mmCIF file of C-alpha atoms in Angstrom:
data_model
loop_
_atom_site.group_PDB
_atom_site.id
_atom_site.type_symbol
_atom_site.label_atom_id
_atom_site.label_comp_id
_atom_site.label_asym_id
_atom_site.label_seq_id
_atom_site.Cartn_x
_atom_site.Cartn_y
_atom_site.Cartn_z
ATOM 1 C CA MET A 1 -2.115 -12.455 50.212
ATOM 2 C CA SER A 2 -5.169 -14.150 48.827
ATOM 3 C CA LYS A 3 -6.016 -17.781 49.501
ATOM 4 C CA ARG A 4 -5.607 -18.715 45.810
ATOM 5 C CA ALA A 5 -1.921 -17.114 45.906
ATOM 6 C CA ILE A 6 -1.213 -19.051 49.267
ATOM 7 C CA SER A 7 -2.407 -22.202 47.594
ATOM 8 C CA ASN A 8 -0.373 -21.829 44.454
ATOM 9 C CA ILE A 9 2.534 -21.358 46.766
ATOM 10 C CA LEU A 10 2.068 -24.431 48.717
ATOM 11 C CA LEU A 11 1.626 -26.298 45.163
ATOM 12 C CA LEU A 12 5.012 -24.925 43.968
ATOM 13 C CA ILE A 13 6.709 -26.077 47.264
ATOM 14 C CA THR A 14 4.975 -29.736 46.737
ATOM 15 C CA ALA A 15 6.458 -29.687 43.075
ATOM 16 C CA ILE A 16 10.068 -28.600 44.672
ATOM 17 C CA ILE A 17 9.697 -31.491 46.978
ATOM 18 C CA TRP A 18 8.502 -34.168 44.826
ATOM 19 C CA GLY A 19 10.984 -33.157 42.033
ATOM 20 C CA THR A 20 13.925 -33.193 44.320
ATOM 21 C CA ALA A 21 12.697 -36.550 45.525
ATOM 22 C CA PHE A 22 14.106 -37.890 42.273
ATOM 23 C CA VAL A 23 17.392 -37.032 43.837
ATOM 24 C CA ALA A 24 16.427 -39.055 46.925
ATOM 25 C CA GLN A 25 15.743 -42.062 44.865
ATOM 26 C CA LYS A 26 18.963 -41.651 42.853
ATOM 27 C CA ALA A 27 21.130 -41.643 46.177
ATOM 28 C CA GLY A 28 19.032 -44.675 47.196
ATOM 29 C CA THR A 29 20.203 -46.715 44.650
ATOM 30 C CA VAL A 30 23.166 -47.567 46.801
ATOM 31 C CA LEU A 31 20.655 -50.159 48.349
ATOM 32 C CA GLU A 32 19.108 -52.808 46.303
ATOM 33 C CA PRO A 33 15.793 -51.515 44.599
ATOM 34 C CA PHE A 34 13.376 -53.600 46.482
ATOM 35 C CA THR A 35 15.152 -52.794 49.749
ATOM 36 C CA TYR A 36 14.884 -48.974 49.262
ATOM 37 C CA ASN A 37 11.712 -48.948 47.858
ATOM 38 C CA GLY A 38 9.926 -51.086 50.329
ATOM 39 C CA ILE A 39 11.427 -49.202 53.324
ATOM 40 C CA ARG A 40 10.461 -45.782 51.989
ATOM 41 C CA THR A 41 6.963 -46.797 51.052
ATOM 42 C CA VAL A 42 6.016 -48.212 54.075
ATOM 43 C CA ILE A 43 7.470 -45.068 55.894
ATOM 44 C CA ALA A 44 5.427 -42.916 53.626
ATOM 45 C CA GLY A 45 2.105 -44.926 54.661
ATOM 46 C CA ILE A 46 3.295 -44.174 58.409
ATOM 47 C CA SER A 47 3.927 -40.616 57.876
ATOM 48 C CA LEU A 48 0.067 -40.158 56.813
ATOM 49 C CA LEU A 49 -1.405 -41.682 59.886
ATOM 50 C CA PRO A 50 -1.041 -38.393 61.665
ATOM 51 C CA VAL A 51 -2.569 -36.504 58.868
ATOM 52 C CA ILE A 52 -5.487 -38.837 58.876
ATOM 53 C CA LYS A 53 -5.907 -38.046 62.721
ATOM 54 C CA PHE A 54 -5.778 -34.285 61.830
ATOM 55 C CA MET A 55 -8.129 -34.555 59.022
ATOM 56 C CA SER A 56 -10.753 -36.587 60.583
ATOM 57 C CA GLY A 57 -11.314 -34.075 63.333
ATOM 58 C CA ARG A 58 -12.301 -31.482 60.484
ATOM 59 C CA LYS A 59 -14.924 -33.495 58.622
ATOM 60 C CA SER A 60 -18.669 -33.109 58.863
ATOM 61 C CA PRO A 61 -21.029 -35.541 60.349
ATOM 62 C CA GLU A 62 -22.204 -36.336 56.590
ATOM 63 C CA GLU A 63 -18.802 -36.971 55.565
ATOM 64 C CA LEU A 64 -17.830 -39.346 58.682
ATOM 65 C CA GLU A 65 -21.318 -41.075 57.788
ATOM 66 C CA ARG A 66 -20.604 -41.678 54.205
ATOM 67 C CA GLU A 67 -17.276 -42.995 55.041
ATOM 68 C CA SER A 68 -18.319 -45.375 57.774
ATOM 69 C CA SER A 69 -21.225 -46.837 55.703
ATOM 70 C CA PRO A 70 -20.647 -50.318 54.273
ATOM 71 C CA GLU A 71 -20.253 -48.893 50.724
ATOM 72 C CA GLY A 72 -17.798 -46.314 51.758
ATOM 73 C CA LYS A 73 -15.661 -49.041 53.552
ATOM 74 C CA ARG A 74 -15.491 -51.188 50.750
ATOM 75 C CA SER A 75 -14.588 -48.469 48.434
ATOM 76 C CA LEU A 76 -11.587 -47.538 50.766
ATOM 77 C CA MET A 77 -10.401 -51.010 50.976
ATOM 78 C CA VAL A 78 -10.864 -52.264 47.243
ATOM 79 C CA GLY A 79 -9.544 -48.794 46.030
ATOM 80 C CA GLY A 80 -6.609 -48.774 48.476
ATOM 81 C CA VAL A 81 -5.526 -52.370 47.624
ATOM 82 C CA LEU A 82 -5.749 -51.921 43.769
ATOM 83 C CA CYS A 83 -4.110 -48.599 43.743
ATOM 84 C CA GLY A 84 -1.436 -49.965 45.958
ATOM 85 C CA ILE A 85 -0.687 -53.228 43.808
ATOM 86 C CA ILE A 86 -0.407 -50.931 40.570
ATOM 87 C CA LEU A 87 1.755 -48.030 42.748
ATOM 88 C CA GLY A 88 4.046 -50.890 43.733
ATOM 89 C CA ILE A 89 4.635 -52.069 40.116
ATOM 90 C CA ALA A 90 5.126 -48.585 38.931
ATOM 91 C CA SER A 91 7.355 -47.148 41.919
ATOM 92 C CA ASN A 92 9.800 -50.410 41.543
ATOM 93 C CA LEU A 93 9.971 -49.913 37.840
ATOM 94 C CA GLN A 94 11.107 -46.309 38.563
ATOM 95 C CA GLN A 95 13.419 -47.475 41.264
ATOM 96 C CA PHE A 96 14.878 -50.132 39.104
ATOM 97 C CA GLY A 97 15.356 -47.813 35.902
ATOM 98 C CA MET A 98 17.200 -45.266 38.153
ATOM 99 C CA ASP A 99 19.202 -48.208 39.498
ATOM 100 C CA MET A 100 20.133 -49.327 36.222
ATOM 101 C CA GLY A 101 21.704 -45.847 35.295
ATOM 102 C CA THR A 102 19.282 -43.257 34.374
ATOM 103 C CA ASP A 103 19.857 -39.953 35.916
ATOM 104 C CA ALA A 104 17.382 -38.122 38.554
ATOM 105 C CA GLY A 105 16.760 -35.330 36.218
ATOM 106 C CA LYS A 106 16.134 -37.536 33.165
ATOM 107 C CA ALA A 107 14.098 -39.860 35.085
ATOM 108 C CA GLY A 108 11.619 -37.123 36.085
ATOM 109 C CA PHE A 109 10.995 -35.988 32.648
ATOM 110 C CA ILE A 110 10.430 -39.679 31.320
ATOM 111 C CA THR A 111 8.008 -40.283 34.388
ATOM 112 C CA ALA A 112 6.231 -36.887 33.751
ATOM 113 C CA LEU A 113 4.932 -38.554 30.391
ATOM 114 C CA TYR A 114 2.441 -40.325 32.624
ATOM 115 C CA ILE A 115 0.391 -36.864 32.384
ATOM 116 C CA VAL A 116 0.141 -37.323 28.424
ATOM 117 C CA LEU A 117 -0.666 -41.270 28.691
ATOM 118 C CA VAL A 118 -3.512 -40.864 30.990
ATOM 119 C CA PRO A 119 -6.150 -39.639 28.487
ATOM 120 C CA LEU A 120 -4.799 -41.685 26.179
ATOM 121 C CA ILE A 121 -4.995 -44.867 28.289
ATOM 122 C CA GLY A 122 -8.426 -43.773 29.521
ATOM 123 C CA THR A 123 -9.771 -44.321 26.079
ATOM 124 C CA PHE A 124 -9.745 -48.094 26.798
ATOM 125 C CA VAL A 125 -12.210 -47.654 29.723
ATOM 126 C CA GLY A 126 -14.703 -45.462 27.900
ATOM 127 C CA LYS A 127 -13.320 -41.886 28.463
ATOM 128 C CA ARG A 128 -13.600 -39.552 25.711
ATOM 129 C CA ILE A 129 -10.023 -38.013 24.454
ATOM 130 C CA ARG A 130 -9.506 -34.539 23.092
ATOM 131 C CA PRO A 131 -8.134 -34.175 19.613
ATOM 132 C CA MET A 132 -5.334 -31.945 21.322
ATOM 133 C CA VAL A 133 -4.178 -35.076 23.257
ATOM 134 C CA TRP A 134 -3.081 -37.014 20.198
ATOM 135 C CA ILE A 135 -0.934 -34.132 19.375
ATOM 136 C CA CYS A 136 0.524 -34.172 22.695
ATOM 137 C CA VAL A 137 1.161 -37.910 22.250
ATOM 138 C CA LEU A 138 3.217 -37.246 19.168
ATOM 139 C CA ILE A 139 5.117 -34.258 20.889
ATOM 140 C CA GLY A 140 5.775 -36.418 23.871
ATOM 141 C CA ALA A 141 7.227 -39.308 21.821
ATOM 142 C CA ALA A 142 9.469 -36.906 20.014
ATOM 143 C CA GLY A 143 10.504 -35.675 23.253
ATOM 144 C CA PHE A 144 11.171 -39.008 24.381
ATOM 145 C CA TYR A 145 13.298 -39.939 21.500
ATOM 146 C CA LEU A 146 15.342 -36.677 21.766
ATOM 147 C CA LEU A 147 15.919 -37.463 25.487
ATOM 148 C CA THR A 148 16.717 -41.065 25.261
ATOM 149 C CA MET A 149 18.175 -42.383 22.018
ATOM 150 C CA ALA A 150 19.043 -39.252 20.243
ATOM 151 C CA GLY A 151 20.335 -37.608 23.451
ATOM 152 C CA SER A 152 22.665 -40.574 24.169
ATOM 153 C CA GLY A 153 24.102 -41.135 20.802
ATOM 154 C CA ASN A 154 22.026 -44.300 19.981
ATOM 155 C CA ARG A 155 19.646 -43.090 17.610
ATOM 156 C CA MET A 156 18.084 -46.436 16.752
ATOM 157 C CA SER A 157 18.552 -48.089 20.210
ATOM 158 C CA LEU A 158 16.658 -47.412 23.339
ATOM 159 C CA ASP A 159 18.651 -48.129 26.729
ATOM 160 C CA LYS A 160 16.920 -50.680 28.869
ATOM 161 C CA SER A 161 16.955 -48.163 32.118
ATOM 162 C CA ASP A 162 14.658 -45.956 30.083
ATOM 163 C CA LEU A 163 12.484 -48.454 28.630
ATOM 164 C CA VAL A 164 11.780 -49.614 32.074
ATOM 165 C CA LEU A 165 11.199 -45.946 33.155
ATOM 166 C CA LEU A 166 8.745 -45.549 30.443
ATOM 167 C CA ILE A 167 6.845 -48.830 31.424
ATOM 168 C CA GLY A 168 6.924 -47.343 34.722
ATOM 169 C CA ALA A 169 5.030 -44.153 33.256
ATOM 170 C CA VAL A 170 2.520 -46.263 31.890
ATOM 171 C CA MET A 171 1.784 -47.613 35.007
ATOM 172 C CA PHE A 172 1.781 -44.466 36.874
ATOM 173 C CA ALA A 173 -0.895 -43.422 34.145
ATOM 174 C CA CYS A 174 -2.871 -46.361 34.982
ATOM 175 C CA HIS A 175 -2.545 -45.598 38.895
ATOM 176 C CA ILE A 176 -4.037 -42.291 38.213
ATOM 177 C CA LEU A 177 -7.120 -43.810 36.432
ATOM 178 C CA VAL A 178 -7.582 -46.166 39.407
ATOM 179 C CA ILE A 179 -7.490 -43.275 41.840
ATOM 180 C CA ASP A 180 -9.915 -41.193 39.526
ATOM 181 C CA CYS A 181 -12.194 -44.188 40.027
ATOM 182 C CA TYR A 182 -12.146 -44.630 43.689
ATOM 183 C CA SER A 183 -11.127 -41.327 45.068
ATOM 184 C CA PRO A 184 -14.549 -39.795 44.857
ATOM 185 C CA LYS A 185 -15.904 -42.677 46.903
ATOM 186 C CA ALA A 186 -13.528 -42.838 49.668
ATOM 187 C CA ASP A 187 -11.308 -40.325 51.889
ATOM 188 C CA GLY A 188 -8.391 -39.404 49.809
ATOM 189 C CA VAL A 189 -5.503 -39.386 52.439
ATOM 190 C CA LYS A 190 -6.756 -42.857 54.057
ATOM 191 C CA LEU A 191 -6.847 -44.250 50.452
ATOM 192 C CA SER A 192 -3.215 -43.214 49.887
ATOM 193 C CA CYS A 193 -2.226 -44.373 53.295
ATOM 194 C CA ILE A 194 -3.346 -48.020 52.495
ATOM 195 C CA GLN A 195 -2.101 -47.937 49.202
ATOM 196 C CA PHE A 196 1.573 -46.866 50.280
ATOM 197 C CA PHE A 197 1.326 -49.873 53.146
ATOM 198 C CA VAL A 198 0.102 -52.480 50.265
ATOM 199 C CA ALA A 199 2.967 -51.162 47.932
ATOM 200 C CA GLY A 200 5.281 -51.325 50.450
ATOM 201 C CA GLY A 201 4.339 -54.521 52.012
ATOM 202 C CA LEU A 202 4.541 -56.408 48.826
ATOM 203 C CA THR A 203 7.859 -54.689 47.801
ATOM 204 C CA LEU A 204 9.250 -55.905 51.439
ATOM 205 C CA ILE A 205 8.196 -59.372 50.479
ATOM 206 C CA LEU A 206 9.924 -59.311 47.175
ATOM 207 C CA MET A 207 13.103 -57.724 48.838
ATOM 208 C CA PHE A 208 13.282 -60.794 51.328
ATOM 209 C CA ILE A 209 12.916 -63.129 48.362
ATOM 210 C CA PHE A 210 15.291 -61.810 45.865
ATOM 211 C CA GLU A 211 17.662 -59.292 47.814
ATOM 212 C CA SER A 212 19.944 -59.438 50.924
ATOM 213 C CA PRO A 213 19.209 -56.413 52.927
ATOM 214 C CA ASP A 214 21.826 -54.937 54.926
ATOM 215 C CA ILE A 215 21.121 -53.300 58.247
ATOM 216 C CA THR A 216 24.301 -51.292 58.277
ATOM 217 C CA ALA A 217 23.665 -49.931 54.380
ATOM 218 C CA ILE A 218 20.074 -49.089 55.157
ATOM 219 C CA LEU A 219 20.813 -47.185 58.298
ATOM 220 C CA ASP A 220 23.583 -44.972 56.240
ATOM 221 C CA CYS A 221 20.926 -44.464 53.681
ATOM 222 C CA TRP A 222 18.624 -43.028 56.352
ATOM 223 C CA LEU A 223 18.527 -39.615 54.745
ATOM 224 C CA PRO A 224 17.406 -40.428 51.046
ATOM 225 C CA ILE A 225 14.894 -43.024 52.818
ATOM 226 C CA LEU A 226 13.354 -40.339 55.085
ATOM 227 C CA TYR A 227 13.224 -37.818 52.663
ATOM 228 C CA ALA A 228 11.413 -39.613 50.012
ATOM 229 C CA GLY A 229 9.191 -41.287 52.541
ATOM 230 C CA ILE A 230 8.362 -38.563 54.840
ATOM 231 C CA LEU A 231 8.666 -35.420 52.810
ATOM 232 C CA SER A 232 7.623 -36.605 49.488
ATOM 233 C CA ALA A 233 4.759 -38.528 50.761
ATOM 234 C CA GLY A 234 3.313 -37.126 54.115
ATOM 235 C CA VAL A 235 4.413 -33.419 53.660
ATOM 236 C CA GLY A 236 4.094 -33.202 49.842
ATOM 237 C CA TYR A 237 0.701 -35.043 49.698
ATOM 238 C CA THR A 238 -0.642 -32.968 52.560
ATOM 239 C CA LEU A 239 0.332 -29.640 51.003
ATOM 240 C CA GLN A 240 -1.489 -30.789 47.667
ATOM 241 C CA ILE A 241 -4.343 -31.738 49.502
ATOM 242 C CA VAL A 242 -4.896 -28.464 51.401
ATOM 243 C CA ALA A 243 -3.688 -26.171 48.582
ATOM 244 C CA GLN A 244 -6.016 -27.792 45.921
ATOM 245 C CA LYS A 245 -9.128 -26.633 48.093
ATOM 246 C CA ASN A 246 -8.579 -22.965 46.997
ATOM 247 C CA ALA A 247 -6.785 -23.425 43.812
ATOM 248 C CA GLU A 248 -7.818 -23.110 40.341
ATOM 249 C CA PRO A 249 -7.413 -26.851 38.685
ATOM 250 C CA SER A 250 -5.735 -25.548 35.695
ATOM 251 C CA GLU A 251 -3.034 -23.645 37.613
ATOM 252 C CA ALA A 252 -2.746 -26.528 39.960
ATOM 253 C CA SER A 253 -1.845 -28.811 37.348
ATOM 254 C CA LEU A 254 0.433 -26.569 35.432
ATOM 255 C CA ILE A 255 2.332 -25.719 38.605
ATOM 256 C CA MET A 256 2.638 -29.462 39.751
ATOM 257 C CA SER A 257 3.932 -30.324 36.218
ATOM 258 C CA LEU A 258 7.074 -28.403 37.270
ATOM 259 C CA GLU A 259 8.337 -31.288 39.178
ATOM 260 C CA SER A 260 10.186 -32.761 36.439
ATOM 261 C CA VAL A 261 11.795 -29.359 35.974
ATOM 262 C CA PHE A 262 12.834 -29.138 39.600
ATOM 263 C CA ALA A 263 14.197 -32.685 39.230
ATOM 264 C CA VAL A 264 16.750 -31.623 36.636
ATOM 265 C CA ILE A 265 17.708 -28.774 38.606
ATOM 266 C CA ALA A 266 18.147 -30.529 41.903
ATOM 267 C CA GLY A 267 20.104 -33.342 40.006
ATOM 268 C CA ALA A 268 22.407 -30.784 38.301
ATOM 269 C CA ILE A 269 23.075 -28.972 41.558
ATOM 270 C CA LEU A 270 23.205 -32.156 44.124
ATOM 271 C CA LEU A 271 24.370 -34.772 42.266
ATOM 272 C CA HIS A 272 26.203 -32.893 39.464
ATOM 273 C CA GLU A 273 24.204 -34.638 36.736
ATOM 274 C CA ARG A 274 24.863 -32.946 33.271
ATOM 275 C CA MET A 275 22.633 -33.368 30.098
ATOM 276 C CA THR A 276 23.728 -33.062 26.329
ATOM 277 C CA THR A 277 22.148 -30.391 24.313
ATOM 278 C CA MET A 278 19.811 -32.972 22.528
ATOM 279 C CA GLU A 279 18.720 -34.422 26.112
ATOM 280 C CA LEU A 280 17.847 -30.792 27.184
ATOM 281 C CA LEU A 281 15.982 -30.127 23.870
ATOM 282 C CA GLY A 282 14.075 -33.446 24.621
ATOM 283 C CA CYS A 283 13.232 -32.244 28.243
ATOM 284 C CA ILE A 284 11.728 -28.779 26.608
ATOM 285 C CA VAL A 285 9.666 -30.720 24.072
ATOM 286 C CA ILE A 286 8.278 -33.128 26.795
ATOM 287 C CA PHE A 287 7.471 -30.286 29.108
ATOM 288 C CA VAL A 288 5.537 -28.815 26.001
ATOM 289 C CA ALA A 289 3.675 -31.910 25.609
ATOM 290 C CA VAL A 290 2.657 -32.158 29.308
ATOM 291 C CA ILE A 291 1.708 -28.510 29.472
ATOM 292 C CA LEU A 292 -0.648 -28.799 26.424
ATOM 293 C CA ALA A 293 -2.148 -32.074 27.801
ATOM 294 C CA GLN A 294 -3.287 -30.190 30.863
ATOM 295 C CA LEU A 295 -4.792 -27.074 28.928
ATOM 296 C CA PRO A 296 -8.534 -26.950 28.954
ATOM 297 C CA ASP A 297 -10.254 -26.910 25.636
ATOM 298 C CA LYS A 298 -12.334 -24.150 24.707
ATOM 299 C CA LYS A 299 -15.487 -25.067 26.168
ATOM 300 C CA GLY A 300 -13.622 -25.818 29.559
ATOM 301 C CA LYS A 301 -14.449 -29.300 29.441
ATOM 302 C CA GLU A 302 -12.133 -32.292 29.659
#
């Protein structure tokens, strides 16, 4: 089997892990949002520590010298903190949306809209937007309407939980843009590790201020916490890093977009979630928008 085929399989496994993580988050709604999200995010940071150790031993002297330079250290810390703050906002909005009632599969597709939103928001920082993206935005908006308002029967009213998830998708798009700015200047795994500790630490502070964590309830929720913390972050992120070295970028992005599909499948199998015909149509329309947004133009440029 070729390295490219192996990479695609690893990316598919990553998409499955990230898609089923929405089920873990939904199961985690037995805890208060800040409690669940703070603990699992800190665990995510811890799970990347052995990955950093492993990756450091495989770097060239040039890479190690660049990372240890004052500029490299500054980019790592500034980028890690900024990414952590934005990730904390985005992930907490996502958890609150699910805690307010949105199903795992539905949340997966609403969150997937960040792929369409990234180039749109990028225009505010001077990035060029392809004409196709405007079409994708319109398609995504139509899919969101079908999935939320039309799908729930409230054709002129948007549920608060879906609105919260949509704002979370906007923040995830901002998070991607910040990562795009700092990841070329710093080690990607270290940057991710720092952002998890920052996001988790800030969320735990909010937990102690606004919530009443119950240690017994937390221990009872150990499986969803560990799944979302270790598998979704430590294993999933590592597989993505390893796989993308030999994968075609267009193929990689398309495979990873299946995350939302696996969220629906996992929600149906594990949580017995069911969607209306209109909601399923909305999922299909959003998926089309996500796919089209990732296809390169005829010149092969972004």
